[in-house]
Amino acid sequence: MHVLITGGAGFIGSHLVDLHLARGDSVHVVDDLSTGARANIAQHEDNPNFRFDEADVLTWDRIDRVVGWADRIYHLAAIVGVYRVIAEPTKVLATNIVGCERILRAANAGGWKPQVVLASSSEVYGHNDESLLREDQDLTVSTRAGTRWGYSVSKIADEALGLSYAQRYGIPAVIARFFNTVGPRQVGRYGMVVPRFVAQAVRNEPITVFGGGLQTRSFCDARDTVVALDALATHGKRNTFVANVGNDREISILELAELVIERANSRSVIEHVPLKEAYGEDFEDIRRRRPDLSRLRSMTGFEHRFTLEQTIDDLIAIERKRLEDSRNGHCTLVRPQSERAA
Ligand code: UDP
């Protein structure tokens, strides 16, 4: 199979690259390396089945040729991370919406209909704080919080684009709503909570819990996420549908902080940081987020391989190695313990 992965040097995309190359597929990645990193795909650079274009999806000049070559397209290239979304509100809308439209337009122009998988997000549920978020529930985006919602709006627009191209031109699109994906290669620079807590715990620095910490999230290991995505795409060869992709174990941010401290055997203390200080504006945090996975499970029979504890242990091992290397003045790539054992 020929697979195009936009954003394939990023955190989730690079795990998809690993999965498809391990299976013998040909993989083409386009990534502008804005949040992605060459190091995430460096292990494949000599693989004859692997190609990489460093380009922005908005201006990528080989788009028609490569989209026309692909049997399956994962469109993951986007501006992500709360800090980047706050800092670059116009770019979020342009890149996420126009980039998605460009990919779909090229897929349609190619004449034959590749399977498209679009990365959406639990952010589309906005303020909906039902105990379990189901795909057919309303998407409730507040008008109060200014640009904070630009990301949600961009992902709702991407979903609408995917559904429209499917209905109008018959391009099959799986729309995957990711819920808090975590795991190796994720960086905390743009706000993501788990790599931040792990880095703080390993250094015995205060763990910065934003707000009261009673807000909840459900974290899914990226190595599970990509297996679920592939299973959905296989199921959806000629179908268009929306599906939640994540893990339904819910945990408060305070409990997460305690868990990371315990797993790292750390001397860190928990420090509460007001939301305004953390994000620099009147920020509306989401109170709770837990996916209903009935659709994913009934379509694919998907089962998770990683518990949150395993993911955290892997991340602690990677972070310790990184710290040790930086103290010794060199840099190495580390494979997580669970991968070495596999
Ligand atoms: N968070 C935190 N400390 C940090 C980073 C994030 O307490 O250093 C909180 C954040 O306010 C949110 C939760 O952790 O309630 C998850 O944040 P993240 O940005 O990882 O994901 P999202 O809010 O998009 O679900």
Short mmCIF file of N, CA and C and ligand atoms in Angstrom, two decimals, residues 81-83 121-123 148 151 179-182 186 188 190-197 200 207-211 213 215-217 219 253-254 256 271 273 275 278-279 283 285-287 289, ligand 1:
data_model
loop_
_atom_site.label_atom_id
_atom_site.label_comp_id
_atom_site.label_asym_id
_atom_site.label_seq_id
_atom_site.Cartn_x
_atom_site.Cartn_y
_atom_site.Cartn_z
N GLY A 81 -1.41 22.30 20.10
CA GLY A 81 -0.81 22.70 21.38
C GLY A 81 -1.38 24.04 21.83
N VAL A 82 -1.88 24.06 23.06
CA VAL A 82 -2.58 25.25 23.56
C VAL A 82 -1.73 26.52 23.43
N TYR A 83 -0.43 26.44 23.75
CA TYR A 83 0.40 27.64 23.71
C TYR A 83 0.51 28.19 22.28
N SER A 121 -10.33 16.32 16.69
CA SER A 121 -9.91 16.43 18.08
C SER A 121 -11.12 16.45 19.00
N SER A 122 -10.90 16.03 20.24
CA SER A 122 -11.96 16.13 21.25
C SER A 122 -12.32 17.59 21.51
N GLU A 123 -11.45 18.52 21.09
CA GLU A 123 -11.74 19.95 21.24
C GLU A 123 -13.02 20.35 20.53
N ARG A 148 -9.32 31.51 21.85
CA ARG A 148 -9.10 30.20 22.48
C ARG A 148 -9.79 29.10 21.67
N TYR A 151 -8.92 26.81 17.48
CA TYR A 151 -8.51 25.44 17.14
C TYR A 151 -9.74 24.54 16.97
N PHE A 179 -8.49 12.03 21.51
CA PHE A 179 -8.62 12.49 22.90
C PHE A 179 -7.25 12.38 23.57
N ASN A 180 -6.64 13.50 23.91
CA ASN A 180 -5.39 13.55 24.68
C ASN A 180 -4.44 12.39 24.44
N THR A 181 -3.79 12.44 23.31
CA THR A 181 -2.81 11.41 22.97
C THR A 181 -1.49 11.73 23.66
N VAL A 182 -0.85 10.71 24.20
CA VAL A 182 0.43 10.90 24.91
C VAL A 182 1.41 9.79 24.51
N GLN A 186 6.40 13.03 22.31
CA GLN A 186 5.59 14.23 22.54
C GLN A 186 6.42 15.22 23.35
N GLY A 188 6.65 18.88 25.67
CA GLY A 188 5.80 19.68 26.55
C GLY A 188 5.83 21.16 26.22
N TYR A 190 4.62 23.01 23.97
CA TYR A 190 3.41 23.71 23.52
C TYR A 190 2.25 23.50 24.49
N GLY A 191 2.52 22.99 25.69
CA GLY A 191 1.49 22.93 26.72
C GLY A 191 1.15 21.54 27.21
N MET A 192 1.41 20.50 26.43
CA MET A 192 0.90 19.17 26.78
C MET A 192 1.33 18.72 28.18
N VAL A 193 0.34 18.29 28.93
CA VAL A 193 0.54 18.12 30.37
C VAL A 193 1.45 16.94 30.74
N VAL A 194 1.31 15.81 30.08
CA VAL A 194 2.06 14.63 30.55
C VAL A 194 3.58 14.81 30.38
N PRO A 195 4.08 15.20 29.21
CA PRO A 195 5.54 15.39 29.13
C PRO A 195 6.05 16.47 30.08
N ARG A 196 5.21 17.46 30.36
CA ARG A 196 5.63 18.52 31.30
C ARG A 196 5.77 17.95 32.71
N PHE A 197 4.76 17.20 33.15
CA PHE A 197 4.83 16.63 34.51
C PHE A 197 6.00 15.65 34.62
N GLN A 200 9.24 17.54 34.92
CA GLN A 200 9.36 18.17 36.24
C GLN A 200 9.67 17.12 37.31
N ILE A 207 5.64 20.29 40.42
CA ILE A 207 4.72 19.89 39.34
C ILE A 207 3.66 20.99 39.25
N THR A 208 3.56 21.61 38.10
CA THR A 208 2.67 22.77 37.94
C THR A 208 1.27 22.34 37.52
N VAL A 209 0.37 22.25 38.50
CA VAL A 209 -1.03 21.92 38.18
C VAL A 209 -1.77 23.23 37.93
N PHE A 210 -2.33 23.37 36.73
CA PHE A 210 -3.03 24.61 36.38
C PHE A 210 -4.45 24.57 36.95
N GLY A 211 -4.80 25.63 37.69
CA GLY A 211 -6.12 25.67 38.32
C GLY A 211 -6.18 24.67 39.46
N GLY A 213 -7.00 21.54 39.47
CA GLY A 213 -6.56 20.17 39.17
C GLY A 213 -7.69 19.16 39.20
N GLN A 215 -10.09 19.22 37.02
CA GLN A 215 -10.45 18.94 35.64
C GLN A 215 -9.94 17.55 35.25
N THR A 216 -10.68 16.83 34.43
CA THR A 216 -10.26 15.47 34.09
C THR A 216 -9.94 15.35 32.60
N ARG A 217 -9.12 14.37 32.29
CA ARG A 217 -8.81 14.03 30.90
C ARG A 217 -8.70 12.51 30.83
N PHE A 219 -6.27 9.79 28.81
CA PHE A 219 -5.04 9.79 28.02
C PHE A 219 -4.85 8.46 27.28
N ILE A 253 -6.37 15.93 36.79
CA ILE A 253 -4.99 16.40 36.58
C ILE A 253 -4.19 16.31 37.88
N LEU A 254 -4.91 16.51 39.01
CA LEU A 254 -4.26 16.36 40.32
C LEU A 254 -3.83 14.90 40.53
N LEU A 256 -3.23 12.79 38.23
CA LEU A 256 -2.15 12.54 37.27
C LEU A 256 -0.81 12.99 37.86
N GLU A 271 2.41 22.21 42.80
CA GLU A 271 2.23 23.65 42.91
C GLU A 271 1.05 24.06 42.03
N VAL A 273 -1.01 26.58 39.85
CA VAL A 273 -0.76 27.82 39.12
C VAL A 273 -2.11 28.32 38.60
N LEU A 275 -4.98 29.75 36.29
CA LEU A 275 -5.08 29.62 34.82
C LEU A 275 -4.60 30.88 34.12
N ALA A 278 -0.97 30.82 33.97
CA ALA A 278 -0.47 29.74 33.10
C ALA A 278 -0.60 30.09 31.63
N TYR A 279 -1.72 30.67 31.25
CA TYR A 279 -1.98 30.89 29.82
C TYR A 279 -1.92 32.36 29.41
N PHE A 283 -8.64 32.34 30.31
CA PHE A 283 -8.64 31.07 29.60
C PHE A 283 -9.74 30.17 30.17
N ASP A 285 -10.77 26.61 30.70
CA ASP A 285 -10.29 25.23 30.60
C ASP A 285 -11.50 24.30 30.48
N ILE A 286 -11.28 23.16 29.90
CA ILE A 286 -12.35 22.17 29.76
C ILE A 286 -12.42 21.37 31.06
N ARG A 287 -13.63 21.18 31.58
CA ARG A 287 -13.78 20.53 32.89
C ARG A 287 -13.53 19.02 32.84
N ARG A 289 -13.27 15.33 30.11
CA ARG A 289 -13.24 14.84 28.74
C ARG A 289 -12.97 13.35 28.74
N1 UDP B 1 -2.06 21.39 32.61
C1 UDP B 1 -1.48 21.51 33.88
N2 UDP B 1 -0.15 21.75 33.95
C2 UDP B 1 0.66 21.88 32.85
C3 UDP B 1 0.07 21.74 31.57
C4 UDP B 1 -1.30 21.51 31.49
O1 UDP B 1 -2.18 21.40 34.90
O2 UDP B 1 1.87 22.10 33.03
C5 UDP B 1 -3.51 21.09 32.53
C6 UDP B 1 -4.31 21.95 31.54
O3 UDP B 1 -4.74 23.17 32.12
C7 UDP B 1 -5.47 21.03 31.23
C8 UDP B 1 -4.85 19.64 31.29
O4 UDP B 1 -3.65 19.77 32.05
O5 UDP B 1 -6.49 21.12 32.18
C9 UDP B 1 -4.52 19.04 29.93
O6 UDP B 1 -3.78 19.98 29.21
P1 UDP B 1 -3.21 19.70 27.75
O7 UDP B 1 -2.74 21.00 27.21
O8 UDP B 1 -2.25 18.56 27.83
O9 UDP B 1 -4.49 19.16 26.95
P2 UDP B 1 -5.95 19.78 26.65
O10 UDP B 1 -6.24 20.88 27.62
O11 UDP B 1 -5.90 20.24 25.24
O12 UDP B 1 -6.87 18.63 26.86
#
